[in-house]
Amino acid sequence: MSFKPANNIQDLQYFGEFGGVNPSISDSSTYTFLSAKTMFDTFEGNADGCYLYSRHSSPSNLYLGEALAAMEGTETANVTASGMGAITAVLMQLCSAGDHIISSRTIYGGTYAFLKNFTPKLNIESSFVDITKLEAIEAAIKPNTKILYCESVSNPLLEIADIKGLSQIAQNRGLQLVVDNTFSPLSISPAILGANVVIHSLTKFINGSSDSVGGVICGTQEFINDLRNVNNGAVMLLGSTMDSLRAASILKNLRTLHIRMQQHSKNALYLSKKFETDGLKTVYPGLSSHPSHNLFKTMMNTQYGFGGMLTTDVGSLEKANALMELMQHKNLGYLAVSLGFYKTLFSTPGSSTSSEIPEAEQKEMGLSDGLIRFSIGLDADIERTYQTMKACMLELGIILND
Ligand SMILES: *Cc1c(COP(=O)(O)O)cnc(C)c1O
């Protein structure tokens, strides 16, 4: 694969007023026009380079959007106030009442809740399928299906979507393939593999400092224009607008994403191998025991590795809770949801981020009570981290002395 997402980000140059090395932050919600005619043209979408009102677009948001489009290899992108702001806008833009969505059954809890509980109010129905089974997806397509929806690396089970295979189905059947790439920025480039729309929660790895909430929609100029349309655009009308100051700060963090992802991936691979050797049921796409390890290898931009997320099953919720509390006490990381922080974060998805999913369905998809989801941090000395984690697991009888 010759796609170089980090080079594409690095090659962009935006200077600030007065020659600043960072672009200036546009600290305005509205913009003046020298002529009434230009204002009218801007309203009609016919005045390139003019700004009207910051819910529609602003220079800072455009800078960040263009950098993320460069990363994903799409024509353009639109940033939003949150990942959910991106997901809901895309789904509402592409679907009308009476339409049908096919979604992976293992997805972010908020997305699942939106499809399961919210869109039915608008007469939009969803089928949840095992995204690793292309036949099951084909079989679920109905005459009114509009969207195939998945995550490249799914939350929390780390199932891998065959994006090329899915895009083939989408193309043949006239569907839009929408991929949430939050878990695998830089590692996987869904648009290059055939996805029509790529979404991220910027809140996670891309911003990487757990201080901001944000999202992005990457796609064609035509689709992004549709989303921004003042008459019927979902981003424009639903109003999940990112603040300019946030856009500026996320853009600065984006510049170190390639270095961070390499370290997250290196540390996660190290720990997953150790956990597996210690006899823990461990899921990480970089392990050859992962059912989609080879598939991931065919899709990945190699230098960024298999990502920072891993799961391990310690047997029961009680043990999981005890381990997480002890690891936090030893300053190995934090008992917290979210991901992509410099510190390791851990939580039990069954009782937190995926609690929207009914218990019976959790069981069916393999989401067990003792499953701990780790977002592995940027630890400089991962060997030391492992030794301390192992001591915690020995103390709690999760692993036994060899
Ligand atoms: C966090 C997350 C979201 C939602 O993003 P917010 O920024 O919290 O709205 C969507 N998808 C995935 C995979 C996530 O991890």
XYZ file of N, CA and C in Angstrom, residues 24-248:
675
model
N -4.145 31.544 11.867
C -4.859 32.361 12.849
C -6.205 31.726 13.165
N -6.655 31.936 14.375
C -7.971 31.430 14.769
C -9.018 32.467 14.403
N -10.060 32.038 13.723
C -11.104 32.994 13.345
C -12.077 33.122 14.514
N -11.992 34.249 15.174
C -12.731 34.452 16.416
C -14.015 35.221 16.134
N -14.748 34.770 15.113
C -15.969 35.486 14.744
C -17.061 34.505 14.364
N -18.276 34.851 14.749
C -19.394 33.994 14.365
C -20.021 34.462 13.055
N -19.770 35.734 12.706
C -20.376 36.245 11.469
C -19.362 37.089 10.699
N -19.597 37.297 9.425
C -18.602 37.915 8.533
C -19.255 39.016 7.717
N -18.499 40.088 7.480
C -19.054 41.202 6.711
C -18.798 41.019 5.226
N -19.601 41.684 4.430
C -19.456 41.678 2.969
C -19.330 43.118 2.494
N -18.495 43.315 1.474
C -18.379 44.668 0.912
C -19.572 44.981 0.026
N -20.170 43.915 -0.557
C -21.338 44.182 -1.397
C -22.458 43.209 -1.051
N -23.672 43.698 -1.197
C -24.848 42.874 -0.925
C -24.928 41.707 -1.896
N -24.410 41.923 -3.092
C -24.449 40.888 -4.118
C -23.610 39.676 -3.693
N -22.413 39.928 -3.122
C -21.578 38.813 -2.685
C -22.255 38.058 -1.545
N -22.932 38.789 -0.671
C -23.637 38.109 0.411
C -24.688 37.166 -0.157
N -25.435 37.635 -1.123
C -26.461 36.809 -1.749
C -25.816 35.571 -2.399
N -24.729 35.803 -3.134
C -24.049 34.684 -3.809
C -23.549 33.659 -2.796
N -23.051 34.130 -1.667
C -22.535 33.216 -0.648
C -23.665 32.356 -0.101
N -24.814 32.976 0.120
C -25.995 32.235 0.570
C -26.340 31.131 -0.406
N -26.209 31.445 -1.671
C -26.550 30.477 -2.708
C -25.438 29.450 -2.916
N -24.342 29.602 -2.148
C -23.223 28.667 -2.288
C -22.349 28.954 -3.484
N -22.375 30.185 -3.995
C -21.635 30.505 -5.217
C -20.504 31.513 -5.011
N -20.025 31.650 -3.799
C -18.939 32.616 -3.582
C -17.804 31.932 -2.828
N -16.937 31.268 -3.587
C -15.820 30.534 -2.996
C -14.920 31.448 -2.177
N -14.499 30.965 -1.020
C -13.558 31.742 -0.222
C -14.227 32.793 0.650
N -15.546 32.915 0.550
C -16.246 33.867 1.409
C -16.881 33.126 2.578
N -16.906 33.779 3.708
C -17.541 33.195 4.893
C -18.769 34.011 5.227
N -19.765 33.314 5.758
C -21.052 33.944 5.985
C -21.359 33.949 7.477
N -21.332 32.751 8.044
C -21.765 32.546 9.427
C -21.100 31.258 9.880
N -20.606 31.202 11.102
C -19.705 30.110 11.486
C -20.371 28.755 11.711
N -21.680 28.694 11.801
C -22.292 27.360 11.811
C -22.159 26.720 10.437
N -22.099 27.557 9.419
C -21.947 27.063 8.060
C -20.500 26.681 7.797
N -19.586 27.616 7.979
C -18.162 27.289 7.880
C -17.361 28.433 8.471
N -16.142 28.094 8.875
C -15.249 29.114 9.414
C -13.841 28.714 9.019
N -12.925 29.686 8.904
C -11.576 29.344 8.448
C -10.917 28.265 9.310
N -11.017 28.355 10.623
C -10.337 27.378 11.487
C -10.889 25.973 11.264
N -12.207 25.873 11.114
C -12.807 24.562 10.892
C -12.415 24.011 9.526
N -12.300 24.899 8.543
C -11.891 24.428 7.214
C -10.457 23.919 7.236
N -9.553 24.589 7.947
C -8.167 24.116 8.037
C -8.120 22.697 8.598
N -8.831 22.496 9.703
C -8.816 21.161 10.319
C -9.466 20.138 9.391
N -10.557 20.521 8.773
C -11.236 19.605 7.851
C -10.331 19.205 6.696
N -9.617 20.185 6.140
C -8.744 19.867 5.002
C -7.608 18.945 5.422
N -7.088 19.137 6.626
C -6.008 18.256 7.098
C -6.518 16.829 7.273
N -7.742 16.682 7.756
C -8.300 15.339 7.954
C -8.675 14.699 6.622
N -9.112 15.514 5.671
C -9.380 14.988 4.328
C -8.073 14.495 3.706
N -6.997 15.240 3.930
C -5.689 14.821 3.405
C -5.287 13.487 4.039
N -5.562 13.347 5.330
C -5.232 12.105 6.024
C -6.010 10.932 5.455
N -7.290 11.124 5.171
C -8.129 10.016 4.705
C -8.145 9.869 3.183
N -7.552 10.838 2.473
C -7.549 10.732 1.016
C -8.913 10.974 0.389
N -9.713 11.837 1.024
C -10.997 12.204 0.416
C -10.914 13.617 -0.136
N -11.889 13.999 -0.955
C -11.844 15.322 -1.577
C -11.871 16.432 -0.529
N -12.702 16.236 0.486
C -12.810 17.258 1.517
C -13.407 16.639 2.784
N -13.661 17.471 3.771
C -14.193 16.979 5.047
C -14.876 18.119 5.776
N -15.744 17.755 6.699
C -16.413 18.752 7.531
C -16.296 18.347 8.991
N -15.752 19.228 9.818
C -15.637 18.889 11.230
C -16.947 19.201 11.952
N -17.192 18.467 13.035
C -18.432 18.612 13.797
C -18.093 18.703 15.290
N -19.114 19.012 16.086
C -18.886 19.243 17.508
C -18.532 17.968 18.260
N -18.869 16.803 17.696
C -18.578 15.528 18.361
C -18.619 14.424 17.317
N -18.149 13.257 17.702
C -18.254 12.106 16.805
C -19.713 11.768 16.536
N -20.542 11.805 17.572
C -21.966 11.526 17.372
C -22.607 12.581 16.471
N -22.131 13.821 16.561
C -22.618 14.882 15.673
C -22.322 14.564 14.219
N -21.195 13.886 13.974
C -20.841 13.483 12.612
C -21.696 12.299 12.168
N -21.805 11.296 13.046
C -22.520 10.056 12.692
C -23.996 10.335 12.421
N -24.632 11.060 13.341
C -26.075 11.295 13.188
C -26.358 12.150 11.951
N -25.495 13.131 11.684
C -25.725 13.981 10.508
C -25.611 13.168 9.218
N -24.608 12.294 9.148
C -24.426 11.495 7.931
C -25.627 10.580 7.709
N -26.075 9.908 8.773
C -27.180 8.959 8.623
C -28.472 9.685 8.239
N -28.687 10.844 8.842
C -29.906 11.599 8.533
C -29.851 12.180 7.124
N -28.644 12.525 6.655
C -28.524 13.077 5.308
C -28.804 12.006 4.257
N -28.314 10.799 4.511
C -28.396 9.745 3.496
C -29.732 9.001 3.516
N -30.473 9.094 4.629
C -31.713 8.317 4.743
C -32.937 9.215 4.853
N -34.038 8.709 4.300
C -35.342 9.343 4.495
C -36.252 8.344 5.193
N -37.404 8.800 5.622
C -38.379 7.900 6.234
C -38.652 6.747 5.274
N -38.689 5.529 5.833
C -38.944 4.352 5.001
C -37.679 3.637 4.561
N -36.522 4.239 4.821
C -35.257 3.613 4.411
C -34.750 2.629 5.465
N -33.758 1.871 5.059
C -33.225 0.783 5.884
C -31.697 0.876 5.911
N -31.123 0.598 7.087
C -29.673 0.641 7.271
C -29.206 -0.742 7.705
N -28.089 -1.204 7.144
C -27.461 -2.421 7.647
C -26.218 -1.997 8.415
N -26.188 -2.376 9.684
C -25.083 -1.962 10.531
C -24.398 -3.179 11.132
N -23.115 -3.032 11.349
C -22.404 -4.021 12.141
C -23.064 -4.099 13.509
N -23.124 -5.314 14.081
C -23.760 -5.422 15.404
C -22.801 -5.021 16.517
N -21.520 -4.967 16.233
C -20.596 -4.460 17.258
C -20.120 -3.077 16.820
N -20.724 -2.084 17.417
C -20.390 -0.688 17.126
C -20.431 0.091 18.441
N -19.944 1.305 18.357
C -19.987 2.234 19.488
C -21.399 2.272 20.089
N -21.488 2.251 21.415
C -22.781 2.181 22.102
C -23.738 3.297 21.713
N -23.225 4.490 21.528
C -24.073 5.630 21.161
C -24.657 5.459 19.767
N -23.848 4.945 18.854
C -24.328 4.717 17.487
C -25.405 3.635 17.506
N -25.136 2.583 18.289
C -26.104 1.494 18.406
C -27.435 2.032 18.947
N -27.353 2.844 19.991
C -28.571 3.394 20.595
C -29.322 4.279 19.603
N -28.580 5.046 18.823
C -29.214 5.932 17.827
C -29.992 5.103 16.804
N -29.352 4.035 16.317
C -30.000 3.212 15.291
C -31.134 2.375 15.877
N -30.930 1.918 17.089
C -31.906 1.000 17.693
C -33.119 1.761 18.242
N -32.887 2.893 18.887
C -33.954 3.562 19.640
C -34.431 4.868 19.031
N -33.574 5.531 18.268
C -33.935 6.882 17.825
C -34.471 6.913 16.394
N -33.707 6.306 15.459
C -34.134 6.404 14.058
C -35.479 5.712 13.766
N -35.885 4.675 14.550
C -37.223 4.117 14.302
C -38.338 5.160 14.451
N -38.096 6.190 15.287
C -39.090 7.266 15.413
C -39.290 7.988 14.085
N -38.254 7.927 13.225
C -38.315 8.592 11.926
C -38.648 7.581 10.825
N -39.068 6.386 11.267
C -39.377 5.293 10.334
C -38.152 4.884 9.499
N -36.995 4.894 10.145
C -35.781 4.354 9.535
C -35.398 3.127 10.361
N -35.374 1.959 9.723
C -35.109 0.711 10.446
C -33.681 0.255 10.190
N -33.130 -0.467 11.156
C -31.771 -0.982 11.006
C -31.731 -2.477 11.287
N -30.891 -3.163 10.526
C -30.586 -4.570 10.814
C -29.154 -4.625 11.307
N -28.927 -5.400 12.369
C -27.577 -5.522 12.928
C -27.021 -6.889 12.563
N -25.897 -6.887 11.887
C -25.338 -8.147 11.367
C -23.888 -8.316 11.810
N -23.416 -9.538 11.690
C -22.003 -9.832 11.928
C -21.232 -9.326 10.712
N -20.477 -8.256 10.914
C -19.851 -7.548 9.794
C -18.731 -8.384 9.143
N -18.274 -9.409 9.852
C -17.209 -10.234 9.275
C -17.765 -11.276 8.295
N -19.105 -11.364 8.191
C -19.719 -12.349 7.288
C -20.380 -11.641 6.104
N -19.656 -11.589 4.991
C -20.158 -10.840 3.836
C -21.471 -11.436 3.309
N -21.626 -12.782 3.413
C -22.881 -13.413 2.925
C -24.065 -12.914 3.752
N -23.823 -12.766 5.080
C -24.915 -12.316 5.960
C -25.334 -10.901 5.587
N -24.381 -10.106 5.149
C -24.701 -8.724 4.780
C -25.497 -8.706 3.479
N -25.018 -9.454 2.499
C -25.759 -9.571 1.222
C -27.200 -9.976 1.492
N -27.337 -10.979 2.381
C -28.671 -11.532 2.645
C -29.579 -10.528 3.350
N -28.985 -9.568 4.050
C -29.796 -8.603 4.808
C -30.257 -7.421 3.959
N -29.727 -7.313 2.739
C -30.084 -6.159 1.899
C -31.540 -6.258 1.444
N -32.264 -5.136 1.599
C -33.666 -5.073 1.174
C -33.779 -4.008 0.082
N -34.929 -3.959 -0.585
C -35.086 -2.940 -1.645
C -34.883 -1.507 -1.118
N -35.203 -1.291 0.173
C -35.092 0.079 0.713
C -33.795 0.318 1.486
N -32.830 -0.600 1.391
C -31.560 -0.401 2.097
C -30.771 0.722 1.421
N -30.226 1.621 2.250
C -29.479 2.759 1.716
C -28.008 2.729 2.129
N -27.740 2.178 3.345
C -26.409 2.344 3.923
C -25.884 1.022 4.473
N -24.591 0.784 4.243
C -23.850 -0.218 5.018
C -23.008 0.567 5.997
N -23.161 0.267 7.284
C -22.463 1.043 8.310
C -21.583 0.130 9.164
N -20.343 0.527 9.345
C -19.469 -0.283 10.217
C -18.329 0.566 10.753
N -17.588 -0.033 11.655
C -16.337 0.545 12.150
C -15.199 -0.304 11.596
N -14.099 0.319 11.193
C -12.975 -0.454 10.622
C -12.540 -1.505 11.631
N -12.324 -1.033 12.866
C -12.007 -1.910 13.988
C -13.122 -1.651 14.981
N -13.893 -2.680 15.321
C -15.147 -2.403 16.016
C -14.944 -2.255 17.515
N -15.837 -1.455 18.083
C -15.882 -1.210 19.500
C -16.960 -2.102 20.104
N -16.709 -2.864 21.151
C -15.409 -3.034 21.803
C -14.711 -4.343 21.418
N -15.300 -5.122 20.506
C -14.790 -6.485 20.287
C -13.606 -6.554 19.326
N -13.254 -5.430 18.713
C -12.108 -5.367 17.805
C -12.263 -6.327 16.629
N -13.503 -6.428 16.138
C -13.729 -7.152 14.884
C -13.277 -6.249 13.738
N -12.783 -6.871 12.685
C -12.227 -6.102 11.569
C -13.174 -6.183 10.372
N -13.514 -5.020 9.823
C -14.378 -4.994 8.638
C -13.524 -5.157 7.386
N -13.987 -6.016 6.494
C -13.326 -6.181 5.196
C -13.830 -5.048 4.298
N -13.139 -3.925 4.346
C -13.676 -2.716 3.698
C -13.733 -2.865 2.182
N -12.752 -3.536 1.593
C -12.803 -3.756 0.134
C -14.006 -4.616 -0.236
N -14.196 -5.700 0.518
C -15.324 -6.597 0.250
C -16.654 -5.890 0.434
N -16.749 -5.096 1.496
C -17.986 -4.362 1.764
C -18.248 -3.318 0.688
N -17.189 -2.667 0.216
C -17.386 -1.608 -0.785
C -17.815 -2.224 -2.114
N -17.352 -3.457 -2.362
C -17.800 -4.160 -3.574
C -19.306 -4.397 -3.517
N -19.765 -4.889 -2.349
C -21.200 -5.128 -2.177
C -21.971 -3.816 -2.320
N -21.453 -2.776 -1.652
C -22.137 -1.473 -1.686
C -22.253 -0.967 -3.120
N -21.165 -1.105 -3.860
C -21.154 -0.621 -5.236
C -22.145 -1.401 -6.101
N -22.109 -2.735 -5.961
C -22.994 -3.578 -6.773
C -24.459 -3.321 -6.480
N -24.763 -3.007 -5.209
C -26.168 -2.892 -4.829
C -26.629 -1.446 -4.650
N -25.773 -0.496 -5.044
C -26.165 0.912 -4.993
C -26.320 1.460 -3.585
N -25.478 0.988 -2.655
C -25.534 1.473 -1.272
C -24.342 2.379 -0.985
N -24.457 3.132 0.087
C -23.346 3.952 0.556
C -22.641 3.205 1.690
N -21.333 3.055 1.578
C -20.567 2.430 2.659
C -20.016 3.535 3.561
N -20.486 3.555 4.802
C -20.072 4.564 5.779
C -19.233 3.867 6.850
N -18.002 4.343 7.041
C -17.088 3.671 7.963
C -16.619 4.629 9.053
N -16.800 4.207 10.300
C -16.270 4.938 11.455
C -14.855 4.404 11.707
N -13.866 5.279 11.520
C -12.456 4.854 11.586
C -11.768 5.309 12.874
N -12.565 5.586 13.904
C -12.050 6.160 15.152
C -10.931 5.324 15.797
N -11.055 3.982 15.726
C -10.083 3.115 16.405
C -8.782 2.953 15.622
N -8.754 3.349 14.362
C -7.576 3.019 13.547
C -7.122 4.151 12.636
N -6.968 5.375 13.199
C -6.495 6.460 12.333
C -5.083 6.172 11.826
N -4.798 6.540 10.616
C -3.515 6.319 9.924
C -3.293 4.849 9.568
N -3.601 3.927 10.478
C -3.370 2.504 10.199
C -4.219 2.037 9.029
N -5.501 2.437 9.053
C -6.413 2.029 7.986
C -6.982 3.290 7.330
N -7.036 3.276 6.017
C -7.565 4.408 5.244
C -8.783 3.920 4.468
N -9.973 3.940 5.106
C -11.150 3.312 4.501
C -11.524 3.856 3.121
N -11.350 5.170 2.903
C -11.760 5.725 1.611
C -10.886 5.169 0.492
N -9.615 4.956 0.799
C -8.696 4.397 -0.200
C -9.118 2.965 -0.533
N -9.752 2.294 0.440
C -10.195 0.909 0.244
C -11.609 0.832 -0.335
N -12.238 1.998 -0.537
C -13.541 1.983 -1.204
C -14.721 2.518 -0.414
N -14.510 2.978 0.838
C -15.629 3.543 1.595
C -16.066 4.863 0.968
N -17.367 5.143 1.016
C -17.877 6.406 0.466
C -17.731 7.555 1.446
N -17.938 7.256 2.726
C -17.846 8.290 3.758
C -17.039 7.725 4.922
N -16.109 8.515 5.442
C -15.311 8.101 6.597
C -15.560 9.090 7.732
N -15.835 8.524 8.909
C -16.154 9.347 10.080
C -15.122 9.079 11.169
N -14.805 10.094 11.952
C -13.993 9.904 13.154
C -14.627 10.636 14.323
N -14.480 10.066 15.518
C -14.581 10.875 16.711
C -13.179 11.426 16.934
N -13.032 12.745 16.840
C -11.709 13.364 17.044
C -11.329 13.352 18.515
N -12.331 13.078 19.352
C -12.154 13.044 20.802
C -11.089 12.039 21.248
N -10.840 11.028 20.443
C -10.023 9.879 20.843
C -8.568 10.065 20.392
N -8.059 9.163 19.559
C -6.631 9.226 19.205
C -6.244 10.523 18.496
N -7.105 11.013 17.615
C -6.692 12.125 16.759
C -6.342 13.353 17.589
N -7.201 13.711 18.530
C -6.814 14.812 19.415
C -5.814 14.308 20.458
N -6.126 13.189 21.060
C -5.139 12.478 21.871
C -4.838 13.039 23.245
N -5.508 14.113 23.654
C -5.173 14.630 24.977
C -6.378 14.672 25.910
N -7.458 14.012 25.521
C -8.658 13.919 26.369
C -9.079 15.273 26.940
N -8.952 16.315 26.117
C -9.402 17.638 26.561
C -10.461 18.240 25.641
N -10.838 17.524 24.590
C -11.780 18.090 23.620
C -12.716 17.017 23.099
N -13.879 17.450 22.677
C -14.815 16.572 21.986
C -14.943 17.095 20.563
N -14.890 16.185 19.594
C -15.025 16.631 18.208
C -15.247 15.466 17.275
N -15.662 15.784 16.047
C -15.871 14.739 15.053
C -15.562 15.261 13.665
N -15.524 14.346 12.697
C -15.308 14.765 11.314
C -16.010 13.809 10.364
N -16.443 14.367 9.248
C -17.018 13.591 8.154
C -16.129 13.831 6.937
N -15.533 12.782 6.388
C -14.667 12.897 5.216
C -15.391 12.277 4.028
N -15.448 12.995 2.919
C -16.157 12.450 1.753
C -15.923 13.288 0.516
N -16.822 13.141 -0.444
C -16.692 13.912 -1.682
C -17.128 15.358 -1.433
N -16.671 16.251 -2.306
C -17.075 17.656 -2.210
C -18.596 17.763 -2.312
N -19.172 16.944 -3.186
C -20.623 16.997 -3.388
C -21.373 16.629 -2.095
N -20.913 15.562 -1.440
C -21.611 15.129 -0.215
C -21.447 16.152 0.908
N -20.222 16.683 1.039
C -19.993 17.674 2.099
C -20.806 18.944 1.809
N -20.885 19.337 0.534
C -21.732 20.485 0.176
C -23.185 20.214 0.557
N -23.649 18.983 0.305
C -25.029 18.620 0.670
C -25.242 18.783 2.179
N -24.256 18.303 2.957
C -24.379 18.384 4.421
C -24.440 19.832 4.903
N -23.763 20.723 4.157
C -23.684 22.134 4.561
C -24.784 22.990 3.960
N -25.618 22.378 3.119
C -26.636 23.150 2.405
C -27.567 23.867 3.391
N -27.785 25.160 3.164
C -28.577 25.932 4.123
C -30.063 25.547 4.107
N -30.505 24.892 3.047
C -31.924 24.512 2.963
C -32.214 23.115 3.481
N -31.278 22.167 3.253
C -31.579 20.785 3.660
C -30.346 19.988 4.098
N -29.311 20.682 4.520
C -28.095 19.978 4.938
C -28.142 19.599 6.417
N -27.848 18.339 6.721
C -27.992 17.850 8.103
C -26.990 18.504 9.056
N -25.768 18.774 8.588
C -24.792 19.414 9.472
C -25.236 20.848 9.763
N -25.645 21.539 8.709
C -26.079 22.929 8.843
C -27.320 23.045 9.728
N -28.280 22.148 9.536
C -29.573 22.311 10.197
C -29.642 21.665 11.575
N -28.867 20.579 11.778
C -28.882 19.961 13.113
C -27.921 20.697 14.042
N -26.954 21.395 13.461
C -26.209 22.380 14.239
C -25.101 21.862 15.142
N -24.515 20.702 14.845
C -23.419 20.243 15.710
C -22.103 20.844 15.221
N -21.962 22.134 15.442
C -20.825 22.889 14.922
C -19.660 22.877 15.895
N -18.465 22.635 15.389
C -17.282 22.719 16.247
C -16.925 24.188 16.472
N -16.420 24.474 17.652
C -15.953 25.831 17.938
C -14.577 26.053 17.304
N -14.328 27.245 16.804
C -13.069 27.556 16.122
C -11.835 27.338 16.997
N -11.956 27.685 18.271
C -10.797 27.518 19.155
C -10.434 26.037 19.288
N -11.444 25.204 19.354
C -11.221 23.757 19.425
C -10.611 23.241 18.133
N -11.124 23.722 17.018
C -10.590 23.263 15.730
C -9.098 23.576 15.659
N -8.727 24.763 16.127
C -7.318 25.160 16.077
C -6.476 24.266 16.983
